[in-house]
PDB file of C-alpha atoms in Angstrom:
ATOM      1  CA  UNK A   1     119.728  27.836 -15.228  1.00 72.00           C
ATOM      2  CA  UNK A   2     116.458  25.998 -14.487  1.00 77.00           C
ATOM      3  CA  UNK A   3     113.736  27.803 -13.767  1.00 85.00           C
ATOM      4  CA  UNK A   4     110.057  26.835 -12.394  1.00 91.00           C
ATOM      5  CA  UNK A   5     107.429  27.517 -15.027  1.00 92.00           C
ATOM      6  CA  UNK A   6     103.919  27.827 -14.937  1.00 94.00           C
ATOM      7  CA  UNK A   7     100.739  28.094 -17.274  1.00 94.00           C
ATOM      8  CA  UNK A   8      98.519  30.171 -18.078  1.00 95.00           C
ATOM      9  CA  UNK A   9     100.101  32.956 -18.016  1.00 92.00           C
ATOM     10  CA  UNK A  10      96.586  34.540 -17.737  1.00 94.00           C
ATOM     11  CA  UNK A  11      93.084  32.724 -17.069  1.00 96.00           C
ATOM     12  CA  UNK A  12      89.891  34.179 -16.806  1.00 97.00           C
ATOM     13  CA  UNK A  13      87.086  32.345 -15.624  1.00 97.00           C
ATOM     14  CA  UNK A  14      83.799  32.737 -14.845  1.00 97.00           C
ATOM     15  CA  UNK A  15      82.224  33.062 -11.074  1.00 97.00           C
ATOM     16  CA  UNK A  16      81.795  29.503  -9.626  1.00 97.00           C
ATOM     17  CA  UNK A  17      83.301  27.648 -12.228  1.00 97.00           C
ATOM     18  CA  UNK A  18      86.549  25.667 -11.598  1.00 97.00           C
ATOM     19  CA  UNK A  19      90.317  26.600 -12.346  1.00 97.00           C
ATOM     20  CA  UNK A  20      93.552  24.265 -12.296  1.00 97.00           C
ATOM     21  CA  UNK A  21      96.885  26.327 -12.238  1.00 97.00           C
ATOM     22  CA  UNK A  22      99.576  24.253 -13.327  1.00 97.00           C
ATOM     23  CA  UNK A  23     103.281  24.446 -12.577  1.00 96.00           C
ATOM     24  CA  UNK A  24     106.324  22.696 -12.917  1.00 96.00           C
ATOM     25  CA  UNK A  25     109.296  22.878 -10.247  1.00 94.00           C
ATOM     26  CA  UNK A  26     112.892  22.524 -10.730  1.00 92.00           C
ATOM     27  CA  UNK A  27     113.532  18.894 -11.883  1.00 90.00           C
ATOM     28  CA  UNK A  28     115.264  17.964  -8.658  1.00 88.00           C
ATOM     29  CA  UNK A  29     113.392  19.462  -5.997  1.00 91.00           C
ATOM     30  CA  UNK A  30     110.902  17.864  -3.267  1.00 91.00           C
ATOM     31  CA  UNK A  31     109.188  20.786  -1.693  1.00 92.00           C
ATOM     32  CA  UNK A  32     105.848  22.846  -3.183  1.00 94.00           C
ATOM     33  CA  UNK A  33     104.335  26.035  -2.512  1.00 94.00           C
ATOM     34  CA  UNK A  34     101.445  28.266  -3.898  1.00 96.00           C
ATOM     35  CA  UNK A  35     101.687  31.769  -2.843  1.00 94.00           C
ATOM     36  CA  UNK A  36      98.522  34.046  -3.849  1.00 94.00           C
ATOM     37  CA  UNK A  37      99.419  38.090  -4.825  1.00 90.00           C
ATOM     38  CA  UNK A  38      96.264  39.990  -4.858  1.00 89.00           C
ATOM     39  CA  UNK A  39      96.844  42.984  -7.429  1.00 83.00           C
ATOM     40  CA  UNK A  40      98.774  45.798  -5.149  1.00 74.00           C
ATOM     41  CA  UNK A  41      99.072  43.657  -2.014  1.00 78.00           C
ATOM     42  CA  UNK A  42     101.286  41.620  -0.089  1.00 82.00           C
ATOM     43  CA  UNK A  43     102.165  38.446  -1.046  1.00 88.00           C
ATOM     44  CA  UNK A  44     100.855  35.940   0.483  1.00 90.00           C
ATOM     45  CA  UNK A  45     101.639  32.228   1.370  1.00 90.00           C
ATOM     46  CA  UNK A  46      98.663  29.263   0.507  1.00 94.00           C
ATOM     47  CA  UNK A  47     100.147  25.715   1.125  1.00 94.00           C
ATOM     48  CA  UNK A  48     103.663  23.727   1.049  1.00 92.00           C
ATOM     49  CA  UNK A  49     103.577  20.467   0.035  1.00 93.00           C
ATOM     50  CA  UNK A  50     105.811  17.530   0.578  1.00 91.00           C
ATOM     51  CA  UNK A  51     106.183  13.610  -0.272  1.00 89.00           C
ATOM     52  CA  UNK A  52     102.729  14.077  -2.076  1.00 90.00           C
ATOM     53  CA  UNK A  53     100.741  15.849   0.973  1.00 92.00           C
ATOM     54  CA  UNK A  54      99.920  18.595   2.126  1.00 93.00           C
ATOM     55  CA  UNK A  55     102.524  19.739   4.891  1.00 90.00           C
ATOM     56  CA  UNK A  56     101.238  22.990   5.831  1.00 89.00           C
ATOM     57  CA  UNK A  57      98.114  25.431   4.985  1.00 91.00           C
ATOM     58  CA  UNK A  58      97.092  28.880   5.774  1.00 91.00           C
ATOM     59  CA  UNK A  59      94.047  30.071   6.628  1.00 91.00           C
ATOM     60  CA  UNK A  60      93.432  31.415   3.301  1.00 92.00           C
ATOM     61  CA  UNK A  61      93.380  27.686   1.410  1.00 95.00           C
ATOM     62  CA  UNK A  62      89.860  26.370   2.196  1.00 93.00           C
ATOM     63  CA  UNK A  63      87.799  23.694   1.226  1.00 94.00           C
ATOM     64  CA  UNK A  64      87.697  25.754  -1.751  1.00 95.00           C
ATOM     65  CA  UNK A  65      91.263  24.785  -2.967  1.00 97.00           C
ATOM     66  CA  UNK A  66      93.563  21.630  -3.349  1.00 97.00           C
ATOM     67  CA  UNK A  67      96.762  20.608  -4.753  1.00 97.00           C
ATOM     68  CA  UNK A  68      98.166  17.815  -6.516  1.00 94.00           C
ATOM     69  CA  UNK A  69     101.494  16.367  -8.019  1.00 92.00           C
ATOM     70  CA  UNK A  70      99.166  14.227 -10.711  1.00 87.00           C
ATOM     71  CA  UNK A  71     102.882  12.913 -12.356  1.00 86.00           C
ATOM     72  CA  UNK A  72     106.638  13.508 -11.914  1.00 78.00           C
ATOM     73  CA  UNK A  73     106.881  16.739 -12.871  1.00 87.00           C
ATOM     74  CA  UNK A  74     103.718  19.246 -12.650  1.00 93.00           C
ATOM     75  CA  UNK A  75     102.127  20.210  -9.230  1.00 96.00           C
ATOM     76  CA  UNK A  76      98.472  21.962  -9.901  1.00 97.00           C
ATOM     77  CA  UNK A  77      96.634  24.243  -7.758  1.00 97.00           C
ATOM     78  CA  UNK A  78      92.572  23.780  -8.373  1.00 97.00           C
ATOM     79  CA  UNK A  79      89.636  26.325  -7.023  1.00 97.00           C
ATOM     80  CA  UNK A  80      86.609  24.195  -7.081  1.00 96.00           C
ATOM     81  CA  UNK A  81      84.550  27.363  -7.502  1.00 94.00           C
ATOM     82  CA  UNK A  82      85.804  30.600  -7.933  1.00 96.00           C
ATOM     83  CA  UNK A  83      85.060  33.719  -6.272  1.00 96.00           C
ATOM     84  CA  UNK A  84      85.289  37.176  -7.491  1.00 96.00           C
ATOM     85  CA  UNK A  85      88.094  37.363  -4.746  1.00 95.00           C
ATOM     86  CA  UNK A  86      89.979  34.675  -6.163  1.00 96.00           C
ATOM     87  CA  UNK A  87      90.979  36.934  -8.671  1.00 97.00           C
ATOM     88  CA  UNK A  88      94.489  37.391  -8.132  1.00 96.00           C
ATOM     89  CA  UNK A  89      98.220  36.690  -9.206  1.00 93.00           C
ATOM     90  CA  UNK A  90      99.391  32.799  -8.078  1.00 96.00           C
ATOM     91  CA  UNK A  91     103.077  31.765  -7.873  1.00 94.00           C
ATOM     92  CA  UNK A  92     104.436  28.559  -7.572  1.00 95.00           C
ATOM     93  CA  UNK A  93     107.667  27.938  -5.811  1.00 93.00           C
ATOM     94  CA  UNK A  94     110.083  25.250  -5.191  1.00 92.00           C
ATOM     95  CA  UNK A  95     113.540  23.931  -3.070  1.00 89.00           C
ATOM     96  CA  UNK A  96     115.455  20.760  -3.165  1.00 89.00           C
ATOM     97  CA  UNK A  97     115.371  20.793   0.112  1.00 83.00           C
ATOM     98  CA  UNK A  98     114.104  21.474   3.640  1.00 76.00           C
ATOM     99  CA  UNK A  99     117.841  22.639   4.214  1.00 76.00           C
ATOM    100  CA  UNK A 100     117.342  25.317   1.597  1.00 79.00           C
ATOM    101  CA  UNK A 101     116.957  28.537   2.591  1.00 75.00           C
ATOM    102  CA  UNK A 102     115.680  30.054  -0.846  1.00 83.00           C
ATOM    103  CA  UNK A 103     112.422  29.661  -2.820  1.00 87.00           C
ATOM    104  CA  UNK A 104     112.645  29.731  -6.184  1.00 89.00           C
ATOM    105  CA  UNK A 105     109.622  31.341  -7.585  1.00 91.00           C
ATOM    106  CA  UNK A 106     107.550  30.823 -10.914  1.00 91.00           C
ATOM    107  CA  UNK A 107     106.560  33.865 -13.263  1.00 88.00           C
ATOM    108  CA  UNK A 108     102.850  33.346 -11.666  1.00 91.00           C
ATOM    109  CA  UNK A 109      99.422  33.054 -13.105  1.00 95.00           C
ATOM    110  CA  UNK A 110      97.120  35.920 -13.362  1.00 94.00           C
ATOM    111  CA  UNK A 111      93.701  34.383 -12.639  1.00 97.00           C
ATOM    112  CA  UNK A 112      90.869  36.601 -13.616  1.00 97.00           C
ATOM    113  CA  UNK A 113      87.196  36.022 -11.944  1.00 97.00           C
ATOM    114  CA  UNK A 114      84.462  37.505 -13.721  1.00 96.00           C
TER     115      UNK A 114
ATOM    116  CA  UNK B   1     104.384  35.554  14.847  1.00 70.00           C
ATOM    117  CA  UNK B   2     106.964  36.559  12.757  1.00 78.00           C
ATOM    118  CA  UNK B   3     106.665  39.541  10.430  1.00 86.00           C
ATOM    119  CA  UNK B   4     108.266  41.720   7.957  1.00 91.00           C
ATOM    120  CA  UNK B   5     107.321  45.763   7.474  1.00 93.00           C
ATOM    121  CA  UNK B   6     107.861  48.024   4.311  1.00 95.00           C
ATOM    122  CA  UNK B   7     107.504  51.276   5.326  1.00 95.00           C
ATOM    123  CA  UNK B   8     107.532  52.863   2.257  1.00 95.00           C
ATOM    124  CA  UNK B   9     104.593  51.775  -0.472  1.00 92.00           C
ATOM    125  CA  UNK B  10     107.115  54.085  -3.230  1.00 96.00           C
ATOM    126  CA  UNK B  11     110.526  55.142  -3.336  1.00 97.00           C
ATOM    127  CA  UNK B  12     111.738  57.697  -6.021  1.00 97.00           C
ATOM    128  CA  UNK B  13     115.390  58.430  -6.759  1.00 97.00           C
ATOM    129  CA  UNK B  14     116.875  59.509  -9.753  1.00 97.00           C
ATOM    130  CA  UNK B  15     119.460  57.580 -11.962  1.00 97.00           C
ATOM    131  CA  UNK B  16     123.211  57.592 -10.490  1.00 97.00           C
ATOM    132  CA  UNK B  17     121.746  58.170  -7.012  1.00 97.00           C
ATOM    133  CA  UNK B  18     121.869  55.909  -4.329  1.00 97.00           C
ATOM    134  CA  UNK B  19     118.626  54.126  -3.332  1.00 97.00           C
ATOM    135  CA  UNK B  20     117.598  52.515  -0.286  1.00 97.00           C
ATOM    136  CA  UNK B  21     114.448  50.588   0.009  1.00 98.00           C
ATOM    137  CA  UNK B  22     113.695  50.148   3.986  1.00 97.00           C
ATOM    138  CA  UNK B  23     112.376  47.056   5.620  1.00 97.00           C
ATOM    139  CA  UNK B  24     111.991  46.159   9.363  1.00 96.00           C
ATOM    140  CA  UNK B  25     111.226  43.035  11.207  1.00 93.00           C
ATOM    141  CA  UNK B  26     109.850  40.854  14.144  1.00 89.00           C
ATOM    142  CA  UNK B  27     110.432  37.555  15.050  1.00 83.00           C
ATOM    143  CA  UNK B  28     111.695  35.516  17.656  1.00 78.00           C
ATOM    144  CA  UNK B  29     114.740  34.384  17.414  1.00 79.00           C
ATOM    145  CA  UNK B  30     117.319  35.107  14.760  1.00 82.00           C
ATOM    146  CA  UNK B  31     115.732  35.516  11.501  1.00 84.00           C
ATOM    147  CA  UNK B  32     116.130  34.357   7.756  1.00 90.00           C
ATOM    148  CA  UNK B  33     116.061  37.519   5.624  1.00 94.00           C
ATOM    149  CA  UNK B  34     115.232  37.928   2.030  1.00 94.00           C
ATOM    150  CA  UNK B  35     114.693  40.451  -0.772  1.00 96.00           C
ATOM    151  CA  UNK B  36     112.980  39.417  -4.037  1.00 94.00           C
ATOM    152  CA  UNK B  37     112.306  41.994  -6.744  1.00 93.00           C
ATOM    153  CA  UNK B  38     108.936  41.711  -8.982  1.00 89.00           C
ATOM    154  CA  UNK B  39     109.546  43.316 -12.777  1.00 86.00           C
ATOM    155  CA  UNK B  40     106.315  43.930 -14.751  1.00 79.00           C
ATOM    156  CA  UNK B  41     104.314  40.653 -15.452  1.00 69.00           C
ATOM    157  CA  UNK B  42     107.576  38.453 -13.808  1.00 74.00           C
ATOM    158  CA  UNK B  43     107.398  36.385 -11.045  1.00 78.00           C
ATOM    159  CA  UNK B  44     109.870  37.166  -8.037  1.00 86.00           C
ATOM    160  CA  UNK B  45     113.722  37.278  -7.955  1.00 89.00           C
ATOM    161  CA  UNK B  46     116.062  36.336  -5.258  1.00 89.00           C
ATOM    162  CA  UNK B  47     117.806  39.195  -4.967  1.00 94.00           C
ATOM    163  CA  UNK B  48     119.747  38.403  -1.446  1.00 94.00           C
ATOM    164  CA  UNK B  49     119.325  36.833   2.091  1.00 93.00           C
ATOM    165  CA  UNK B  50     121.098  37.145   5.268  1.00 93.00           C
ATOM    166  CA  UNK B  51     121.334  33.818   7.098  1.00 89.00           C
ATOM    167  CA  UNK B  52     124.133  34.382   9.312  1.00 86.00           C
ATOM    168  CA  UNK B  53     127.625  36.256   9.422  1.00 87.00           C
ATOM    169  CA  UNK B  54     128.572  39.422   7.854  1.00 90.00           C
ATOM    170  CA  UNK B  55     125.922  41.936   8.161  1.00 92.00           C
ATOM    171  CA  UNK B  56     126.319  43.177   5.177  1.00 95.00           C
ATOM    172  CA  UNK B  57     125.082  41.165   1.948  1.00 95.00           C
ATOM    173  CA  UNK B  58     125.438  41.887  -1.213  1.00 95.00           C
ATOM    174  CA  UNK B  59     123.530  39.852  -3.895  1.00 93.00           C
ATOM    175  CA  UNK B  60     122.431  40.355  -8.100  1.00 88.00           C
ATOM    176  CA  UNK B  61     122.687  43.498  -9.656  1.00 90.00           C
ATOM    177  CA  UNK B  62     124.834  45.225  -7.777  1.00 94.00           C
ATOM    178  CA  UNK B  63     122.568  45.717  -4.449  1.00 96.00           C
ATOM    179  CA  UNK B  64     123.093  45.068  -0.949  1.00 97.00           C
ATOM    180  CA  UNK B  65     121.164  44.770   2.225  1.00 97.00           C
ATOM    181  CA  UNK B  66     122.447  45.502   5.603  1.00 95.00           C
ATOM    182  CA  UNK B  67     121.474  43.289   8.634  1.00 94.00           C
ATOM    183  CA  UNK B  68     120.817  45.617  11.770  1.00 94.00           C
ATOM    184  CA  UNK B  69     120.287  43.519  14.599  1.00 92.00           C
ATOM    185  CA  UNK B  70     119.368  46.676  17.009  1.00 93.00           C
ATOM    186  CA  UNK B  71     117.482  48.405  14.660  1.00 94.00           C
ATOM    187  CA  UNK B  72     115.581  44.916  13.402  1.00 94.00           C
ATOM    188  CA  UNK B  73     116.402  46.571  10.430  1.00 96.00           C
ATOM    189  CA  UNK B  74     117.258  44.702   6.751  1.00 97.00           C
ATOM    190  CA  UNK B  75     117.534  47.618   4.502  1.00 98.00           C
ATOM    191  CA  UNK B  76     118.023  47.491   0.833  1.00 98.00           C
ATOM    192  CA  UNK B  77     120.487  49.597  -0.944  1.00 97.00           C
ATOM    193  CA  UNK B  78     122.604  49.914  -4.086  1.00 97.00           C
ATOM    194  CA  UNK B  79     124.750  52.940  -4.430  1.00 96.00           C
ATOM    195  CA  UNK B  80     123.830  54.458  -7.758  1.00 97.00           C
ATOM    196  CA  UNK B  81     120.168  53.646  -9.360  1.00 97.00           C
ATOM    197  CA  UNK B  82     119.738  52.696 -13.030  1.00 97.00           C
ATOM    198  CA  UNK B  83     116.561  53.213 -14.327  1.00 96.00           C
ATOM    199  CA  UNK B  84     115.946  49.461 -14.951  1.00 95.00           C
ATOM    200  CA  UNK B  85     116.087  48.864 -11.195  1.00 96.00           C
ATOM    201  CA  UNK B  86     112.343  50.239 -11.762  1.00 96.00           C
ATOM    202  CA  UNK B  87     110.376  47.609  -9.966  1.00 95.00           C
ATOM    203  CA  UNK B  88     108.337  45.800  -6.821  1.00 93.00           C
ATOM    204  CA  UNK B  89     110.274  44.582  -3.945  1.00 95.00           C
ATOM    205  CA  UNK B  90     109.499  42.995  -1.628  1.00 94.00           C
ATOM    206  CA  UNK B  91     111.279  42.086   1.904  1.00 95.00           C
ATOM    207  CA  UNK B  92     110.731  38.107   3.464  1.00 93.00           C
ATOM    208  CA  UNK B  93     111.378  36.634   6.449  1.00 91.00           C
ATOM    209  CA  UNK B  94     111.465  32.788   6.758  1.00 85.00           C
ATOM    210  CA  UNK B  95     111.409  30.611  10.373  1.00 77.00           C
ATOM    211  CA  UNK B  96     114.504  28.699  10.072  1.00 74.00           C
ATOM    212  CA  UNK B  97     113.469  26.059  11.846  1.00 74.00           C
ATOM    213  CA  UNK B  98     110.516  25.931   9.251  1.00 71.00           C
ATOM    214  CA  UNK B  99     110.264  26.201   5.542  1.00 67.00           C
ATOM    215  CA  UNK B 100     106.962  26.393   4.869  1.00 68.00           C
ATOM    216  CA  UNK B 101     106.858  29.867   7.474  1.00 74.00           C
ATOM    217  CA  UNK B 102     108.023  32.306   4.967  1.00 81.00           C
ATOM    218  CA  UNK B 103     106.045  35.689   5.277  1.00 87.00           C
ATOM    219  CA  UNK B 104     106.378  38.805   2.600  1.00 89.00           C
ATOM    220  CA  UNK B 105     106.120  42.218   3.209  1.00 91.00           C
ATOM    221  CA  UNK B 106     103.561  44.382   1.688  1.00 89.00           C
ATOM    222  CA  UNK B 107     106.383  45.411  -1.142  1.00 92.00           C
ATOM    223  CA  UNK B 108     107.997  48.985  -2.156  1.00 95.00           C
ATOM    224  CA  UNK B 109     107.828  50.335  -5.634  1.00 95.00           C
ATOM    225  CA  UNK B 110     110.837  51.667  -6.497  1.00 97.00           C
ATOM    226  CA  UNK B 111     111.039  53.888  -9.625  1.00 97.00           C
ATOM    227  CA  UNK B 112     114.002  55.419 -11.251  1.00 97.00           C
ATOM    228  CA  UNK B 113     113.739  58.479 -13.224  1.00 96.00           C
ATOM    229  CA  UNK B 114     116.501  59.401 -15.771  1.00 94.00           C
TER     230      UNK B 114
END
């Protein structure tokens, strides 16, 4: 069954440097989302992403962060310059299609600001 | 705004017992109701969702959620435990007039004790 994948697996980084979380969807879907899990909290959602823009945001993705879909396949998450409350666990998710009802989720990233 | 509460942060049952892992909502309008499930270092499962018709779901693993319109209740059950049902959960609620509008609850750890 195909799955969404993602990589690192784990990243630490260093305060104020920049990060690119990378994932690839399922081959044949269209819509994108980052979700952000800070360690024993809620999970929370950061942007969709549609037709190669940004469809909707929360209040959570600032200037700070940005997405792309660079090629056919991968769709990257970058923090221009982390924060010690960056640190947290990042899943990608995907769906064919705005008829979909479920996401299908990624394995996440750990990202790690020191 | 529509939300999703986990009353419970942990829920402890012992193998062979039945479990039920609670979860209440708000919105308006009729809802789109999820479970996921988070194993150690994983990313999340679909476990189940209610979109319409029978109240009662039943998804992977052998659990099953009952829809409780007067209640706004979307519990999560499975009659007896196994100790590798040991994990997160967490309860989601999506707009289904919008995709991107998919909020999580808080989660509920779940641990089952031989």
């Amino acid at each position: 069954e195909p799955e969404v994948t993602q990589t690192p697996s784990h990243q630490v980084t260093q305060m104020g440097q920049e990060v690119i979380l990378r994932c690839v969807p399922i081959s044949n879907h269209l819509y994108f989302y980052w979700y952000r899990q800070i360690l024993g909290q809620k999970v929370e959602f950061l942007v969709s992403f549609y037709n190669n823009e940004i469809s909707e945001k929360s209040e959570i993705f600032d200037d700070q962060f940005s997405v792309e879909r660079p090629d056919g396949s991968n769709f990257t998450l970058k923090i221009r310059s982390t924060k010690l409350e960056d640190s947290a666990m990042y899943f990608c998710a995907s769906i064919p299609s705005k008829y979909t009802d479920t996401q299908y989720f990624g394995p996440g990233t750990r990202l790690t600001v020191l | 705004a529509q939300s999703v509460a986990q009353p419970e942060d942990q829920v402890n049952v012992a193998e062979g017992n039945p479990l039920t892992v609670k979860c209440t909502y708000s919105v308006s309008g009729n809802p789109y109701l999820f479970w996921y499930v988070q194993y150690p270092n994983r990313g999340l499962q679909f476990l189940l969702k209610y979109i319409t018709g029978d109240n009662l779901v039943k998804g992977s693993y052998g659990f099953e959620a009952e829809f409780n319109k007067s209640q706004t209740s979307f519990h999560l059950k499975k009659p007896s435990a196994l100790v590798s049902d040991s994990a997160l959960y967490f309860c989601a609620v999506r707009d289904p007039l919008n995709n991107n509008d998919m909020r999580f609850g808080a989660g509920t750890r779940l641990t089952v004790k031989p």
